CSV table of C-alpha atoms in Angstrom, one decimal:
chain,number,residue,atom,x,y,z
Y,1,UNK,CA,1.5,-30.7,34.8
Y,2,UNK,CA,4.2,-29.7,33.8
Y,3,UNK,CA,4.4,-29.9,30.2
Y,4,UNK,CA,1.3,-28.5,30.0
Y,5,UNK,CA,2.4,-25.4,31.5
Y,6,UNK,CA,5.4,-25.6,29.1
Y,7,UNK,CA,2.8,-26.5,25.8
Y,8,UNK,CA,1.3,-23.0,27.2
Y,9,UNK,CA,4.0,-20.5,27.5
Y,10,UNK,CA,5.8,-21.5,24.0
Y,11,UNK,CA,1.4,-21.0,22.1
Y,12,UNK,CA,1.7,-18.3,24.1
Y,13,UNK,CA,4.7,-17.0,23.0
Y,14,UNK,CA,4.7,-17.9,19.1
Y,15,UNK,CA,1.3,-16.1,19.1
Y,16,UNK,CA,2.7,-12.8,20.6
Y,17,UNK,CA,6.5,-13.4,18.3
Y,18,UNK,CA,4.5,-14.1,15.2
Y,19,UNK,CA,2.2,-10.9,15.6
Y,20,UNK,CA,5.1,-8.0,15.1
Y,21,UNK,CA,5.3,-10.8,11.9
Y,22,UNK,CA,1.8,-11.1,10.8
Y,23,UNK,CA,0.2,-8.0,11.0
Y,24,UNK,CA,1.8,-6.2,8.4
Y,25,UNK,CA,0.8,-8.7,5.4
Y,26,UNK,CA,-2.0,-8.3,7.0
Y,27,UNK,CA,-3.1,-4.7,7.1
Y,28,UNK,CA,-1.4,-4.5,4.0
Y,29,UNK,CA,-4.7,-6.7,2.0
Y,30,UNK,CA,-7.2,-5.4,4.1
Y,31,UNK,CA,-5.7,-1.8,2.0
Y,32,UNK,CA,-6.0,-2.7,-0.6
Y,33,UNK,CA,-9.2,-4.3,-0.7
Y,34,UNK,CA,-10.1,-1.8,1.0
Y,35,UNK,CA,-8.4,2.0,-1.0
Y,36,UNK,CA,-7.3,-0.5,-4.3
Y,37,UNK,CA,-3.9,-0.1,-3.5
Y,38,UNK,CA,-1.0,-1.8,-1.8
Y,39,UNK,CA,0.6,-0.5,0.9
Y,40,UNK,CA,3.2,-2.3,3.7
Y,41,UNK,CA,4.7,-0.4,6.5
Y,42,UNK,CA,7.9,-2.4,6.5
Y,43,UNK,CA,8.4,-0.6,10.5
Y,44,UNK,CA,5.1,-2.1,11.9
Y,45,UNK,CA,7.4,-4.9,14.0
Y,46,UNK,CA,9.7,-2.5,15.4
Y,47,UNK,CA,6.7,-1.0,16.3
Y,48,UNK,CA,5.2,-3.8,18.2
Y,49,UNK,CA,8.8,-4.3,19.5
Y,50,UNK,CA,6.9,-4.8,23.2
Y,51,UNK,CA,5.0,-7.5,22.0
Y,52,UNK,CA,7.0,-9.3,20.2
Y,53,UNK,CA,9.7,-9.0,24.2
Y,54,UNK,CA,6.8,-10.6,25.8
Y,55,UNK,CA,6.5,-13.6,24.0
Y,56,UNK,CA,10.4,-14.4,23.4
Y,57,UNK,CA,10.5,-13.9,26.9
Y,58,UNK,CA,7.6,-16.2,27.9
Y,59,UNK,CA,9.1,-18.4,24.6
Y,60,UNK,CA,12.8,-18.0,26.6
Y,61,UNK,CA,11.1,-19.6,29.7
Y,62,UNK,CA,9.4,-22.4,28.3
Y,63,UNK,CA,13.1,-23.5,26.7
Y,64,UNK,CA,15.1,-22.6,29.6
Y,65,UNK,CA,12.5,-25.1,31.8
Y,66,UNK,CA,12.5,-27.8,28.8
Y,67,UNK,CA,16.5,-27.1,27.7
Y,68,UNK,CA,16.1,-27.1,24.2
Y,69,UNK,CA,16.6,-24.3,21.7
Y,70,UNK,CA,18.1,-21.8,25.0
Y,71,UNK,CA,21.1,-21.1,23.0
Y,72,UNK,CA,18.8,-20.0,19.4
Y,73,UNK,CA,16.2,-18.6,21.3
Y,74,UNK,CA,18.4,-16.3,23.5
Y,75,UNK,CA,21.1,-14.9,21.1
Y,76,UNK,CA,18.0,-14.0,18.5
Y,77,UNK,CA,16.7,-12.4,21.3
Y,78,UNK,CA,20.0,-10.2,22.3
Y,79,UNK,CA,20.8,-9.9,19.1
Y,80,UNK,CA,17.2,-8.2,17.8
Y,81,UNK,CA,17.7,-6.5,20.8
Y,82,UNK,CA,20.8,-4.8,20.6
Y,83,UNK,CA,19.8,-4.3,16.5
Y,84,UNK,CA,16.5,-2.7,16.8
Y,85,UNK,CA,18.2,-0.5,20.3
Y,86,UNK,CA,21.6,0.3,18.2
Y,87,UNK,CA,19.9,1.3,14.8
Y,88,UNK,CA,17.3,3.3,17.4
Y,89,UNK,CA,20.4,5.3,18.4
Y,90,UNK,CA,22.4,5.1,15.5
Y,91,UNK,CA,19.4,7.4,13.8
Y,92,UNK,CA,19.4,9.3,16.9
Y,93,UNK,CA,22.7,10.8,17.1
Y,94,UNK,CA,23.7,10.8,13.7
Y,95,UNK,CA,20.1,13.4,13.2
Y,96,UNK,CA,18.2,10.7,10.6
Y,97,UNK,CA,15.4,10.3,12.8
Y,98,UNK,CA,14.7,14.1,13.7
Y,99,UNK,CA,15.6,15.2,10.0
Y,100,UNK,CA,18.6,16.7,10.5
Y,101,UNK,CA,20.0,14.3,8.4
Y,102,UNK,CA,18.7,13.8,5.1
Y,103,UNK,CA,17.6,10.4,4.0
Y,104,UNK,CA,19.1,8.5,1.9
Y,105,UNK,CA,22.9,8.6,2.3
Y,106,UNK,CA,25.0,5.2,4.3
Y,107,UNK,CA,22.8,6.2,7.9
Y,108,UNK,CA,20.0,6.4,5.9
Y,109,UNK,CA,21.7,1.9,5.2
Y,110,UNK,CA,22.7,1.5,8.1
Y,111,UNK,CA,19.8,2.0,10.1
Y,112,UNK,CA,17.2,0.4,7.3
Y,113,UNK,CA,19.9,-2.9,7.4
Y,114,UNK,CA,20.2,-2.8,11.6
Y,115,UNK,CA,15.9,-3.2,10.3
Y,116,UNK,CA,15.2,-5.5,8.2
Y,117,UNK,CA,18.0,-7.0,10.8
Y,118,UNK,CA,15.9,-7.2,12.9
Y,119,UNK,CA,12.6,-8.3,11.6
Y,120,UNK,CA,15.4,-12.1,10.5
Y,121,UNK,CA,16.1,-12.3,14.5
Y,122,UNK,CA,12.1,-12.1,14.9
Y,123,UNK,CA,11.4,-14.2,12.7
Y,124,UNK,CA,14.7,-16.5,13.4
Y,125,UNK,CA,13.3,-16.7,17.2
Y,126,UNK,CA,9.1,-17.2,15.6
Y,127,UNK,CA,10.8,-20.4,14.3
Y,128,UNK,CA,12.7,-21.8,16.8
Y,129,UNK,CA,9.7,-21.3,19.1
Y,130,UNK,CA,7.6,-23.5,16.9
Y,131,UNK,CA,10.8,-26.3,17.4
Y,132,UNK,CA,10.5,-26.5,20.0
Y,133,UNK,CA,6.2,-26.5,20.7
Y,134,UNK,CA,7.0,-29.6,18.4
Y,135,UNK,CA,9.7,-30.6,20.5
Y,136,UNK,CA,7.0,-30.4,23.5
Y,137,UNK,CA,4.7,-32.2,22.3
Y,138,UNK,CA,7.2,-35.0,20.5
Y,139,UNK,CA,8.4,-35.2,24.8
Y,140,UNK,CA,4.4,-35.7,25.8
Y,141,UNK,CA,3.6,-38.3,23.3
Y,142,UNK,CA,7.0,-40.6,23.8
Y,143,UNK,CA,5.8,-40.2,28.1
Y,144,UNK,CA,2.4,-40.9,27.6
Y,145,UNK,CA,3.6,-44.4,25.2
Y,146,UNK,CA,5.9,-44.6,27.4
Y,147,UNK,CA,3.9,-45.1,30.7
């Protein structure tokens, strides 16, 4: 029963973590088919932060319960939160978010780099989640074979 709960937590977490990464590609394909233009919203993973956060917390709980990939998922979650809120904070403090500062200087580059690093952190957590699922499946199959 414990192994089944860990598997459910991991699969649900994986789905929620990958939604913000895959949604922009899906909607870009839909826009390409409907309008004939390729439109890609690279900020969508940041906009879907709460979906990602729910999935990352589920993956973190499953990794703590199984004692596998805790550091990778925990560090990825911490870095994702710091990068996203740090980038937004810099944009607000410098006036980039309100339009006081022109788009295109070094602050813009800094904020964009932080957003892209946030997206990489989300992808890292998703990949670690796949490794966790593989570890859970291999542990459950070795437990069945030993019985």
